[in-house]
């Protein structure tokens, strides 16, 4: 991540990509860096390549100076490294390999693309935790490049490293003296006592070396003489007193503080076994990690080559510290057990809210989602964990990468908390606050009078006075159909994961709690009614309660369809389109002019029963609504029709005046020509026809036409 140029560098299979940090969807800068055809052929001859491994997978990108990057790739099982020219500034749009320069990547990048490796480029020296050989059996912590002596961990010594998986590496100063700086690295490895029954098979470790380590004089030549490691413990004790250990270290995030010597270490763990699935986040103090191996070395020793042989041999045989490192308060910060997913990645962000500064955890899962979690102190000895939201940190953006690609996620999505002040307050998201009209992004510079936020307590009764009345309290009623004897699911999911849900059943104006535990199954997303009967029809209310604040989340009107009728409708025998009988005419006789139509396959053969049930439910609802629409105009147009009939009766003569009308017509025929009297007579006859209910015509005479 290049914060100066606002770029995000991504390494993949044979490609390097430079993305815009503000918008990853912009056109990227791309470098194609494949392995040679000759090398790919040699890789396949060794038996590799069945999974596409015989390619150049970019595994490391580190800043070299202001204008160049240093990158390494697997090189089809022959690691190679080179430099990238990125230009002075982003406007230069420079991103290309330095022509004609490549060097060996052994000790800098692993051979196998599936093996994890870590690296840090410090003062021209590259520190890397990699697998050094083709078979992937020799794992080591290396220092290469620069002017210092190349050193590594002891080779093939399980006391030092035993099949490790490297996670994180970072330089952390121990004191004001820069020569005393240490390099800390986090990894997990196979336990030496893995076959000892109750002993865990995998252990989490933290190790350290001194940056100025030059190796030993006689023993441990070109080997680390300051290599030490300790166990990281993350466990939780259940109600039955059994301790559950989380030993598989998955990710580490080091949160800087005002004191650069004492950052906060967040570590993500999972359970090692496949039977019990769980994840946990533990927080460690840098002071506890530092004090476990001990303080600084004896004054007067200028270099590691001055160590005595006894001291060097002891460190060589005893790299593991006796005391492990325990988390703060000796318990996890976040725990997930009994779920169908595990945490895989961890990022922490600090947010300034109205009342305090909070740390928000973004936890990636193995099912492709990201959970946003905040942990609040309830009292000096207990903590409260709140899951703000689940979305499958820099400049208010989170970048999530996987095998499928990379995505850009905003740290706050305040709009998902609804349009009510109470929902925004109950969310307890430090990124969001109620601004008087909506739940929007919170900025510390906003005036206090126009914002409502309560992360610590989440009390909408105190924060949202006068705002809750502006929002519609009753949610829209949803009509849902169910078939007698079958099951149906009523959905209800509150916006806040901390809310408790209670279902109420209303029928004939009476509302009562739904307590039929045998006939229904409660889930976080709603309730499942197992076997429906006609007595289950009614209105169901989903009531959410949090911090003594109650509100209705959903209202579902359940209507039960008769099972016999549904079966009759879905039966192919009652479908006229699927009938095999020949077409008939009047009296049930076959119509000779019609040809026999071949039988149509039954609808039940192409659709499943749930689909057929939904179709008939929709049809019944449609015909009911259509019937209401047809009845509505009759009621509204009755008065209008009566008024028209009354006007027609006023304009038309009564039936008793028929003779008088005929005498008038006879006089008119005698006075007018035949052509003109005929048309006038037709208009009068039309007026007379209005007595049967037809609309009356205008009373004006029709103009004569010669």
CSV table of N, CA and C in Angstrom, one decimal, residues 106-111 115-121 126-132 138-144 152-153 164-170 185-187:
chain,number,residue,atom,x,y,z
A,106,UNK,N,16.1,-17.0,-3.9
A,106,UNK,CA,16.2,-18.0,-2.9
A,106,UNK,C,16.5,-17.3,-1.6
A,107,UNK,N,15.8,-17.7,-0.6
A,107,UNK,CA,15.8,-17.0,0.7
A,107,UNK,C,15.0,-15.8,0.9
A,108,UNK,N,14.3,-15.4,-0.2
A,108,UNK,CA,13.4,-14.3,-0.3
A,108,UNK,C,12.0,-14.6,-0.6
A,109,UNK,N,11.8,-15.7,-1.3
A,109,UNK,CA,10.5,-16.1,-1.7
A,109,UNK,C,10.4,-17.6,-1.8
A,110,UNK,N,9.3,-18.2,-1.4
A,110,UNK,CA,9.1,-19.6,-1.4
A,110,UNK,C,9.0,-20.2,-2.8
A,111,UNK,N,9.3,-21.4,-3.0
A,111,UNK,CA,9.2,-22.1,-4.2
A,111,UNK,C,7.8,-22.4,-4.6
A,115,UNK,N,2.6,-22.0,-0.2
A,115,UNK,CA,3.2,-21.8,1.1
A,115,UNK,C,3.3,-20.4,1.4
A,116,UNK,N,3.0,-20.1,2.7
A,116,UNK,CA,3.0,-18.7,3.1
A,116,UNK,C,4.4,-18.2,3.4
A,117,UNK,N,4.7,-16.9,3.1
A,117,UNK,CA,6.0,-16.3,3.4
A,117,UNK,C,5.7,-14.9,3.8
A,118,UNK,N,6.6,-14.4,4.6
A,118,UNK,CA,6.6,-13.0,5.2
A,118,UNK,C,7.9,-12.3,4.8
A,119,UNK,N,7.8,-11.0,4.7
A,119,UNK,CA,9.1,-10.2,4.4
A,119,UNK,C,8.9,-8.8,4.9
A,120,UNK,N,10.1,-8.2,5.2
A,120,UNK,CA,10.2,-6.8,5.6
A,120,UNK,C,11.5,-6.3,5.2
A,121,UNK,N,11.5,-5.2,4.4
A,121,UNK,CA,12.7,-4.6,3.9
A,121,UNK,C,13.0,-3.4,4.8
A,126,UNK,N,16.8,-7.3,3.7
A,126,UNK,CA,15.5,-8.0,3.5
A,126,UNK,C,15.4,-9.2,4.6
A,127,UNK,N,14.4,-9.1,5.4
A,127,UNK,CA,14.2,-10.2,6.4
A,127,UNK,C,12.9,-10.9,5.9
A,128,UNK,N,13.1,-12.2,5.8
A,128,UNK,CA,12.0,-13.0,5.2
A,128,UNK,C,11.9,-14.4,5.9
A,129,UNK,N,10.7,-14.8,6.1
A,129,UNK,CA,10.4,-16.1,6.6
A,129,UNK,C,9.8,-16.9,5.4
A,130,UNK,N,10.6,-17.9,4.9
A,130,UNK,CA,10.3,-18.6,3.7
A,130,UNK,C,10.7,-20.1,3.8
A,131,UNK,N,10.3,-20.8,2.9
A,131,UNK,CA,10.8,-22.2,2.7
A,131,UNK,C,11.8,-22.1,1.6
A,132,UNK,N,13.0,-22.7,1.9
A,132,UNK,CA,14.2,-22.4,1.0
A,132,UNK,C,14.4,-23.4,-0.1
A,138,UNK,N,12.6,-27.2,4.2
A,138,UNK,CA,13.6,-26.3,5.0
A,138,UNK,C,13.0,-24.9,5.1
A,139,UNK,N,12.4,-24.7,6.2
A,139,UNK,CA,11.8,-23.3,6.5
A,139,UNK,C,12.8,-22.6,7.4
A,140,UNK,N,12.9,-21.3,7.1
A,140,UNK,CA,13.9,-20.5,7.9
A,140,UNK,C,13.5,-19.0,7.9
A,141,UNK,N,14.1,-18.3,8.8
A,141,UNK,CA,14.0,-16.9,8.9
A,141,UNK,C,15.3,-16.3,8.4
A,142,UNK,N,15.3,-15.6,7.3
A,142,UNK,CA,16.5,-15.2,6.6
A,142,UNK,C,16.7,-13.7,6.7
A,143,UNK,N,18.0,-13.3,6.6
A,143,UNK,CA,18.4,-11.9,6.4
A,143,UNK,C,19.3,-11.9,5.2
A,144,UNK,N,19.0,-11.2,4.1
A,144,UNK,CA,19.8,-11.1,2.9
A,144,UNK,C,19.8,-9.7,2.5
A,152,UNK,N,20.6,-16.9,9.0
A,152,UNK,CA,19.4,-17.6,9.0
A,152,UNK,C,19.2,-18.4,10.3
A,153,UNK,N,18.1,-19.0,10.5
A,153,UNK,CA,17.8,-19.9,11.6
A,153,UNK,C,18.6,-21.3,11.3
A,164,UNK,N,6.9,-24.7,10.2
A,164,UNK,CA,6.2,-23.4,10.6
A,164,UNK,C,5.3,-22.9,9.4
A,165,UNK,N,4.3,-22.1,9.8
A,165,UNK,CA,3.5,-21.3,8.8
A,165,UNK,C,3.7,-19.9,9.3
A,166,UNK,N,4.3,-19.0,8.5
A,166,UNK,CA,4.6,-17.7,8.9
A,166,UNK,C,3.4,-16.8,8.6
A,167,UNK,N,3.2,-15.9,9.6
A,167,UNK,CA,1.9,-15.0,9.6
A,167,UNK,C,2.3,-13.6,9.4
A,168,UNK,N,3.2,-13.0,10.2
A,168,UNK,CA,3.4,-11.6,10.2
A,168,UNK,C,4.8,-11.3,10.7
A,169,UNK,N,5.4,-10.2,10.3
A,169,UNK,CA,6.7,-9.8,10.7
A,169,UNK,C,6.7,-8.2,10.7
A,170,UNK,N,7.4,-7.7,11.8
A,170,UNK,CA,7.4,-6.2,11.9
A,170,UNK,C,8.5,-5.8,12.9
A,185,UNK,N,8.3,-11.7,14.8
A,185,UNK,CA,7.6,-12.4,13.8
A,185,UNK,C,6.7,-13.4,14.5
A,186,UNK,N,5.5,-13.6,13.9
A,186,UNK,CA,4.5,-14.4,14.4
A,186,UNK,C,4.2,-15.6,13.4
A,187,UNK,N,4.1,-16.8,14.0
A,187,UNK,CA,3.9,-18.0,13.2
A,187,UNK,C,3.2,-19.0,14.0
